[in-house]
Structure formats: structure tokens, C-alpha cells
Amino acid sequence: MSGSAVSAGATNGGGSRPVGIVLVSHSAAVATAVAELARGLAGGGDLAPVLPAGGTPDGGLGTSSELICAAAKGVDRGAGVAILVDLGSAVLTVKALLAEGDELPESSRLVDAPFVEGAVAALVTASAGGDLDAVAAAASEAYAYRKE
């Protein structure tokens, strides 16, 4: 979470229109917990919008196009939406929505990043005013975080 992409000048105009973040998990509890963790670790202040889209509408395990679209529309402020996913079929669901082209906000992007670390990095960067490219880069860079 170095924020290098933000410090390089990639901003969204002072943070007035932050990038939104959607966290797609097969479990509503996991998506909600990761969103809460990211909010807590990103610190206080004016945080970018982040919403979970976990599980199915009936509360089961799986992914839901409806929940993903609702969350993306809920965080869209006009600067783009970064979508992070947990596992395989979540990737396929988001890719299908992006291919359809009319279900998600116009500047939505699937971000290849670790789910937990990427969510934190994305939220920190978006809250600091990073544009969609900077948010995606920060989240992706989380793959390099060493735990030893």
C-alpha cells in the first residue's frame, strides 16, 4: 500500500469524484467483512465508497449478477468502479456483465488483485484521490506484499 500510483500524480481531481469499489465474494459474510476491514484499515476521514456484493439474493453461497450490479451502481460517482473478486466463478460473472456492456456503470473494471490486501490498497488509493488506473495498480501491487 505504498500509494506510489497516487503520488505519481494520478488523481481524480482532488477526490471530489472518487472511484467506487465493489467486493464480490461467494459469501455475503466474507464480502461484508472485507469491506469493513478495508474501511477500518484505510483510516478515518472521507473514504471512497465501497460496497460488498456477496452470495446470492436468497442468502446462499454463490455470485449474483443482480447484487453485483446494484453494488456497482451504489458506489458509482462518475470516476469509475473497481471490482475485486474472490474466486473463479465470480470472475466469470463479472466478465459476463462487462461483456454485456449495459448492466454495470460505464467505467467499471475487473481488477486482478488479492481479495483482502487488494481491497485495502484500492480503498486507500481511491480515498486519496487516485483515478481508476491508480486504484487498479495499487490493488494489483498487493500481490507483491511479503508475509515473511
JSON list of C-alpha atoms in Angstrom, two decimals:
[
{"chain": "A", "resi": 1, "resn": "MET", "atom": "CA", "xyz": [0.00, 0.00, 0.00]},
{"chain": "A", "resi": 2, "resn": "SER", "atom": "CA", "xyz": [2.75, 2.38, -0.91]},
{"chain": "A", "resi": 3, "resn": "GLY", "atom": "CA", "xyz": [0.41, 4.75, -2.72]},
{"chain": "A", "resi": 4, "resn": "SER", "atom": "CA", "xyz": [3.05, 5.22, -5.41]},
{"chain": "A", "resi": 5, "resn": "ALA", "atom": "CA", "xyz": [0.42, 5.47, -8.12]},
{"chain": "A", "resi": 6, "resn": "VAL", "atom": "CA", "xyz": [-1.29, 8.29, -6.27]},
{"chain": "A", "resi": 7, "resn": "SER", "atom": "CA", "xyz": [1.91, 10.17, -5.52]},
{"chain": "A", "resi": 8, "resn": "ALA", "atom": "CA", "xyz": [2.82, 9.97, -9.20]},
{"chain": "A", "resi": 9, "resn": "GLY", "atom": "CA", "xyz": [0.04, 12.44, -9.88]},
{"chain": "A", "resi": 10, "resn": "ALA", "atom": "CA", "xyz": [-2.77, 10.13, -10.97]},
{"chain": "A", "resi": 11, "resn": "THR", "atom": "CA", "xyz": [-5.69, 11.78, -9.27]},
{"chain": "A", "resi": 12, "resn": "ASN", "atom": "CA", "xyz": [-9.35, 12.16, -9.95]},
{"chain": "A", "resi": 13, "resn": "GLY", "atom": "CA", "xyz": [-9.41, 15.91, -9.49]},
{"chain": "A", "resi": 14, "resn": "GLY", "atom": "CA", "xyz": [-8.91, 16.24, -5.76]},
{"chain": "A", "resi": 15, "resn": "GLY", "atom": "CA", "xyz": [-11.13, 13.40, -4.72]},
{"chain": "A", "resi": 16, "resn": "SER", "atom": "CA", "xyz": [-14.40, 15.14, -5.48]},
{"chain": "A", "resi": 17, "resn": "ARG", "atom": "CA", "xyz": [-15.47, 12.15, -7.57]},
{"chain": "A", "resi": 18, "resn": "PRO", "atom": "CA", "xyz": [-13.81, 9.10, -6.06]},
{"chain": "A", "resi": 19, "resn": "VAL", "atom": "CA", "xyz": [-13.51, 5.72, -7.70]},
{"chain": "A", "resi": 20, "resn": "GLY", "atom": "CA", "xyz": [-16.03, 3.29, -6.25]},
{"chain": "A", "resi": 21, "resn": "ILE", "atom": "CA", "xyz": [-15.08, -0.19, -5.13]},
{"chain": "A", "resi": 22, "resn": "VAL", "atom": "CA", "xyz": [-17.17, -3.37, -5.24]},
{"chain": "A", "resi": 23, "resn": "LEU", "atom": "CA", "xyz": [-16.08, -6.52, -3.41]},
{"chain": "A", "resi": 24, "resn": "VAL", "atom": "CA", "xyz": [-17.55, -9.67, -4.95]},
{"chain": "A", "resi": 25, "resn": "SER", "atom": "CA", "xyz": [-17.41, -12.85, -2.90]},
{"chain": "A", "resi": 26, "resn": "HIS", "atom": "CA", "xyz": [-19.23, -16.15, -2.93]},
{"chain": "A", "resi": 27, "resn": "SER", "atom": "CA", "xyz": [-20.19, -15.36, 0.67]},
{"chain": "A", "resi": 28, "resn": "ALA", "atom": "CA", "xyz": [-22.11, -12.31, 1.85]},
{"chain": "A", "resi": 29, "resn": "ALA", "atom": "CA", "xyz": [-20.36, -12.55, 5.21]},
{"chain": "A", "resi": 30, "resn": "VAL", "atom": "CA", "xyz": [-16.90, -12.57, 3.61]},
{"chain": "A", "resi": 31, "resn": "ALA", "atom": "CA", "xyz": [-17.67, -9.64, 1.29]},
{"chain": "A", "resi": 32, "resn": "THR", "atom": "CA", "xyz": [-19.10, -7.61, 4.17]},
{"chain": "A", "resi": 33, "resn": "ALA", "atom": "CA", "xyz": [-16.18, -8.44, 6.49]},
{"chain": "A", "resi": 34, "resn": "VAL", "atom": "CA", "xyz": [-13.59, -7.47, 3.87]},
{"chain": "A", "resi": 35, "resn": "ALA", "atom": "CA", "xyz": [-15.40, -4.19, 3.21]},
{"chain": "A", "resi": 36, "resn": "GLU", "atom": "CA", "xyz": [-15.45, -3.45, 6.96]},
{"chain": "A", "resi": 37, "resn": "LEU", "atom": "CA", "xyz": [-11.78, -4.41, 7.31]},
{"chain": "A", "resi": 38, "resn": "ALA", "atom": "CA", "xyz": [-10.79, -2.17, 4.39]},
{"chain": "A", "resi": 39, "resn": "ARG", "atom": "CA", "xyz": [-12.75, 0.75, 5.86]},
{"chain": "A", "resi": 40, "resn": "GLY", "atom": "CA", "xyz": [-11.11, 0.24, 9.24]},
{"chain": "A", "resi": 41, "resn": "LEU", "atom": "CA", "xyz": [-7.59, -0.05, 7.88]},
{"chain": "A", "resi": 42, "resn": "ALA", "atom": "CA", "xyz": [-7.98, 2.84, 5.46]},
{"chain": "A", "resi": 43, "resn": "GLY", "atom": "CA", "xyz": [-8.39, 5.13, 8.43]},
{"chain": "A", "resi": 44, "resn": "GLY", "atom": "CA", "xyz": [-10.96, 7.75, 9.13]},
{"chain": "A", "resi": 45, "resn": "GLY", "atom": "CA", "xyz": [-11.85, 10.72, 7.08]},
{"chain": "A", "resi": 46, "resn": "ASP", "atom": "CA", "xyz": [-13.56, 10.89, 3.76]},
{"chain": "A", "resi": 47, "resn": "LEU", "atom": "CA", "xyz": [-13.38, 7.35, 2.37]},
{"chain": "A", "resi": 48, "resn": "ALA", "atom": "CA", "xyz": [-14.25, 6.37, -1.17]},
{"chain": "A", "resi": 49, "resn": "PRO", "atom": "CA", "xyz": [-17.45, 4.35, -1.50]},
{"chain": "A", "resi": 50, "resn": "VAL", "atom": "CA", "xyz": [-17.07, 0.59, -1.10]},
{"chain": "A", "resi": 51, "resn": "LEU", "atom": "CA", "xyz": [-19.85, -2.00, -1.09]},
{"chain": "A", "resi": 52, "resn": "PRO", "atom": "CA", "xyz": [-19.94, -5.77, -0.74]},
{"chain": "A", "resi": 53, "resn": "ALA", "atom": "CA", "xyz": [-21.71, -7.96, -3.29]},
{"chain": "A", "resi": 54, "resn": "GLY", "atom": "CA", "xyz": [-21.59, -11.39, -1.73]},
{"chain": "A", "resi": 55, "resn": "GLY", "atom": "CA", "xyz": [-23.55, -14.56, -2.07]},
{"chain": "A", "resi": 56, "resn": "THR", "atom": "CA", "xyz": [-26.91, -14.98, -3.71]},
{"chain": "A", "resi": 57, "resn": "PRO", "atom": "CA", "xyz": [-30.10, -12.96, -3.17]},
{"chain": "A", "resi": 58, "resn": "ASP", "atom": "CA", "xyz": [-31.55, -15.77, -1.04]},
{"chain": "A", "resi": 59, "resn": "GLY", "atom": "CA", "xyz": [-28.51, -15.73, 1.27]},
{"chain": "A", "resi": 60, "resn": "GLY", "atom": "CA", "xyz": [-26.76, -18.76, -0.19]},
{"chain": "A", "resi": 61, "resn": "LEU", "atom": "CA", "xyz": [-23.23, -19.21, -1.42]},
{"chain": "A", "resi": 62, "resn": "GLY", "atom": "CA", "xyz": [-22.51, -18.12, -4.97]},
{"chain": "A", "resi": 63, "resn": "THR", "atom": "CA", "xyz": [-22.42, -14.96, -7.02]},
{"chain": "A", "resi": 64, "resn": "SER", "atom": "CA", "xyz": [-25.28, -12.81, -8.21]},
{"chain": "A", "resi": 65, "resn": "SER", "atom": "CA", "xyz": [-25.32, -10.51, -11.22]},
{"chain": "A", "resi": 66, "resn": "GLU", "atom": "CA", "xyz": [-28.14, -8.58, -9.54]},
{"chain": "A", "resi": 67, "resn": "LEU", "atom": "CA", "xyz": [-26.16, -7.94, -6.35]},
{"chain": "A", "resi": 68, "resn": "ILE", "atom": "CA", "xyz": [-23.01, -7.00, -8.28]},
{"chain": "A", "resi": 69, "resn": "CYS", "atom": "CA", "xyz": [-24.88, -4.53, -10.49]},
{"chain": "A", "resi": 70, "resn": "ALA", "atom": "CA", "xyz": [-26.69, -2.98, -7.53]},
{"chain": "A", "resi": 71, "resn": "ALA", "atom": "CA", "xyz": [-23.42, -2.54, -5.62]},
{"chain": "A", "resi": 72, "resn": "ALA", "atom": "CA", "xyz": [-21.65, -1.06, -8.66]},
{"chain": "A", "resi": 73, "resn": "LYS", "atom": "CA", "xyz": [-24.46, 1.44, -9.19]},
{"chain": "A", "resi": 74, "resn": "GLY", "atom": "CA", "xyz": [-24.37, 2.21, -5.47]},
{"chain": "A", "resi": 75, "resn": "VAL", "atom": "CA", "xyz": [-20.68, 3.20, -5.47]},
{"chain": "A", "resi": 76, "resn": "ASP", "atom": "CA", "xyz": [-20.55, 4.90, -8.88]},
{"chain": "A", "resi": 77, "resn": "ARG", "atom": "CA", "xyz": [-19.69, 8.58, -8.55]},
{"chain": "A", "resi": 78, "resn": "GLY", "atom": "CA", "xyz": [-18.62, 9.02, -12.18]},
{"chain": "A", "resi": 79, "resn": "ALA", "atom": "CA", "xyz": [-14.90, 8.27, -11.75]},
{"chain": "A", "resi": 80, "resn": "GLY", "atom": "CA", "xyz": [-15.12, 4.52, -12.39]},
{"chain": "A", "resi": 81, "resn": "VAL", "atom": "CA", "xyz": [-15.77, 1.39, -10.42]},
{"chain": "A", "resi": 82, "resn": "ALA", "atom": "CA", "xyz": [-13.07, -1.09, -9.44]},
{"chain": "A", "resi": 83, "resn": "ILE", "atom": "CA", "xyz": [-14.44, -4.59, -8.96]},
{"chain": "A", "resi": 84, "resn": "LEU", "atom": "CA", "xyz": [-12.42, -7.09, -6.93]},
{"chain": "A", "resi": 85, "resn": "VAL", "atom": "CA", "xyz": [-13.45, -10.74, -6.73]},
{"chain": "A", "resi": 86, "resn": "ASP", "atom": "CA", "xyz": [-12.60, -13.73, -4.57]},
{"chain": "A", "resi": 87, "resn": "LEU", "atom": "CA", "xyz": [-12.77, -16.90, -6.71]},
{"chain": "A", "resi": 88, "resn": "GLY", "atom": "CA", "xyz": [-13.23, -18.27, -10.23]},
{"chain": "A", "resi": 89, "resn": "SER", "atom": "CA", "xyz": [-16.94, -18.06, -10.94]},
{"chain": "A", "resi": 90, "resn": "ALA", "atom": "CA", "xyz": [-17.04, -14.53, -9.52]},
{"chain": "A", "resi": 91, "resn": "VAL", "atom": "CA", "xyz": [-14.53, -13.61, -12.23]},
{"chain": "A", "resi": 92, "resn": "LEU", "atom": "CA", "xyz": [-16.72, -15.22, -14.87]},
{"chain": "A", "resi": 93, "resn": "THR", "atom": "CA", "xyz": [-19.83, -13.43, -13.61]},
{"chain": "A", "resi": 94, "resn": "VAL", "atom": "CA", "xyz": [-18.14, -10.01, -13.68]},
{"chain": "A", "resi": 95, "resn": "LYS", "atom": "CA", "xyz": [-16.60, -10.70, -17.11]},
{"chain": "A", "resi": 96, "resn": "ALA", "atom": "CA", "xyz": [-20.03, -11.60, -18.47]},
{"chain": "A", "resi": 97, "resn": "LEU", "atom": "CA", "xyz": [-21.51, -8.38, -17.06]},
{"chain": "A", "resi": 98, "resn": "LEU", "atom": "CA", "xyz": [-18.70, -6.33, -18.57]},
{"chain": "A", "resi": 99, "resn": "ALA", "atom": "CA", "xyz": [-19.19, -8.05, -21.94]},
{"chain": "A", "resi": 100, "resn": "GLU", "atom": "CA", "xyz": [-22.89, -7.20, -21.92]},
{"chain": "A", "resi": 101, "resn": "GLY", "atom": "CA", "xyz": [-21.89, -3.57, -21.60]},
{"chain": "A", "resi": 102, "resn": "ASP", "atom": "CA", "xyz": [-25.13, -2.12, -20.25]},
{"chain": "A", "resi": 103, "resn": "GLU", "atom": "CA", "xyz": [-25.53, -3.64, -16.79]},
{"chain": "A", "resi": 104, "resn": "LEU", "atom": "CA", "xyz": [-22.59, -2.01, -14.99]},
{"chain": "A", "resi": 105, "resn": "PRO", "atom": "CA", "xyz": [-21.63, 1.66, -14.83]},
{"chain": "A", "resi": 106, "resn": "GLU", "atom": "CA", "xyz": [-19.68, 2.74, -17.92]},
{"chain": "A", "resi": 107, "resn": "SER", "atom": "CA", "xyz": [-16.19, 2.83, -16.40]},
{"chain": "A", "resi": 108, "resn": "SER", "atom": "CA", "xyz": [-16.32, -0.43, -14.45]},
{"chain": "A", "resi": 109, "resn": "ARG", "atom": "CA", "xyz": [-13.23, -2.60, -14.38]},
{"chain": "A", "resi": 110, "resn": "LEU", "atom": "CA", "xyz": [-12.44, -6.08, -13.10]},
{"chain": "A", "resi": 111, "resn": "VAL", "atom": "CA", "xyz": [-9.22, -5.76, -11.11]},
{"chain": "A", "resi": 112, "resn": "ASP", "atom": "CA", "xyz": [-6.78, -8.67, -10.85]},
{"chain": "A", "resi": 113, "resn": "ALA", "atom": "CA", "xyz": [-5.75, -8.43, -7.20]},
{"chain": "A", "resi": 114, "resn": "PRO", "atom": "CA", "xyz": [-5.71, -10.44, -3.99]},
{"chain": "A", "resi": 115, "resn": "PHE", "atom": "CA", "xyz": [-9.11, -10.02, -2.40]},
{"chain": "A", "resi": 116, "resn": "VAL", "atom": "CA", "xyz": [-8.26, -8.77, 1.10]},
{"chain": "A", "resi": 117, "resn": "GLU", "atom": "CA", "xyz": [-4.98, -6.92, 0.56]},
{"chain": "A", "resi": 118, "resn": "GLY", "atom": "CA", "xyz": [-6.21, -5.58, -2.79]},
{"chain": "A", "resi": 119, "resn": "ALA", "atom": "CA", "xyz": [-9.40, -4.24, -1.22]},
{"chain": "A", "resi": 120, "resn": "VAL", "atom": "CA", "xyz": [-7.43, -2.31, 1.38]},
{"chain": "A", "resi": 121, "resn": "ALA", "atom": "CA", "xyz": [-4.97, -0.92, -1.18]},
{"chain": "A", "resi": 122, "resn": "ALA", "atom": "CA", "xyz": [-7.78, 0.01, -3.56]},
{"chain": "A", "resi": 123, "resn": "LEU", "atom": "CA", "xyz": [-9.74, 1.83, -0.87]},
{"chain": "A", "resi": 124, "resn": "VAL", "atom": "CA", "xyz": [-6.70, 3.72, 0.43]},
{"chain": "A", "resi": 125, "resn": "THR", "atom": "CA", "xyz": [-5.78, 4.81, -3.09]},
{"chain": "A", "resi": 126, "resn": "ALA", "atom": "CA", "xyz": [-9.32, 5.75, -4.10]},
{"chain": "A", "resi": 127, "resn": "SER", "atom": "CA", "xyz": [-9.79, 7.69, -0.87]},
{"chain": "A", "resi": 128, "resn": "ALA", "atom": "CA", "xyz": [-6.55, 9.59, -1.53]},
{"chain": "A", "resi": 129, "resn": "GLY", "atom": "CA", "xyz": [-7.93, 10.71, -4.89]},
{"chain": "A", "resi": 130, "resn": "GLY", "atom": "CA", "xyz": [-6.41, 8.10, -7.19]},
{"chain": "A", "resi": 131, "resn": "ASP", "atom": "CA", "xyz": [-8.07, 7.57, -10.55]},
{"chain": "A", "resi": 132, "resn": "LEU", "atom": "CA", "xyz": [-9.25, 4.16, -11.76]},
{"chain": "A", "resi": 133, "resn": "ASP", "atom": "CA", "xyz": [-5.83, 3.28, -13.21]},
{"chain": "A", "resi": 134, "resn": "ALA", "atom": "CA", "xyz": [-4.11, 4.15, -9.93]},
{"chain": "A", "resi": 135, "resn": "VAL", "atom": "CA", "xyz": [-6.67, 2.22, -7.87]},
{"chain": "A", "resi": 136, "resn": "ALA", "atom": "CA", "xyz": [-6.30, -0.86, -10.09]},
{"chain": "A", "resi": 137, "resn": "ALA", "atom": "CA", "xyz": [-2.50, -0.63, -9.97]},
{"chain": "A", "resi": 138, "resn": "ALA", "atom": "CA", "xyz": [-2.41, -0.29, -6.19]},
{"chain": "A", "resi": 139, "resn": "ALA", "atom": "CA", "xyz": [-4.72, -3.26, -5.74]},
{"chain": "A", "resi": 140, "resn": "SER", "atom": "CA", "xyz": [-2.70, -5.38, -8.18]},
{"chain": "A", "resi": 141, "resn": "GLU", "atom": "CA", "xyz": [0.56, -4.44, -6.47]},
{"chain": "A", "resi": 142, "resn": "ALA", "atom": "CA", "xyz": [-0.79, -6.14, -3.37]},
{"chain": "A", "resi": 143, "resn": "TYR", "atom": "CA", "xyz": [0.28, -9.45, -4.92]},
{"chain": "A", "resi": 144, "resn": "ALA", "atom": "CA", "xyz": [3.84, -8.46, -4.03]},
{"chain": "A", "resi": 145, "resn": "TYR", "atom": "CA", "xyz": [3.21, -7.95, -0.31]},
{"chain": "A", "resi": 146, "resn": "ARG", "atom": "CA", "xyz": [5.55, -10.26, 1.55]},
{"chain": "A", "resi": 147, "resn": "LYS", "atom": "CA", "xyz": [4.38, -12.00, 4.70]},
{"chain": "A", "resi": 148, "resn": "GLU", "atom": "CA", "xyz": [7.68, -13.34, 5.85]}
]
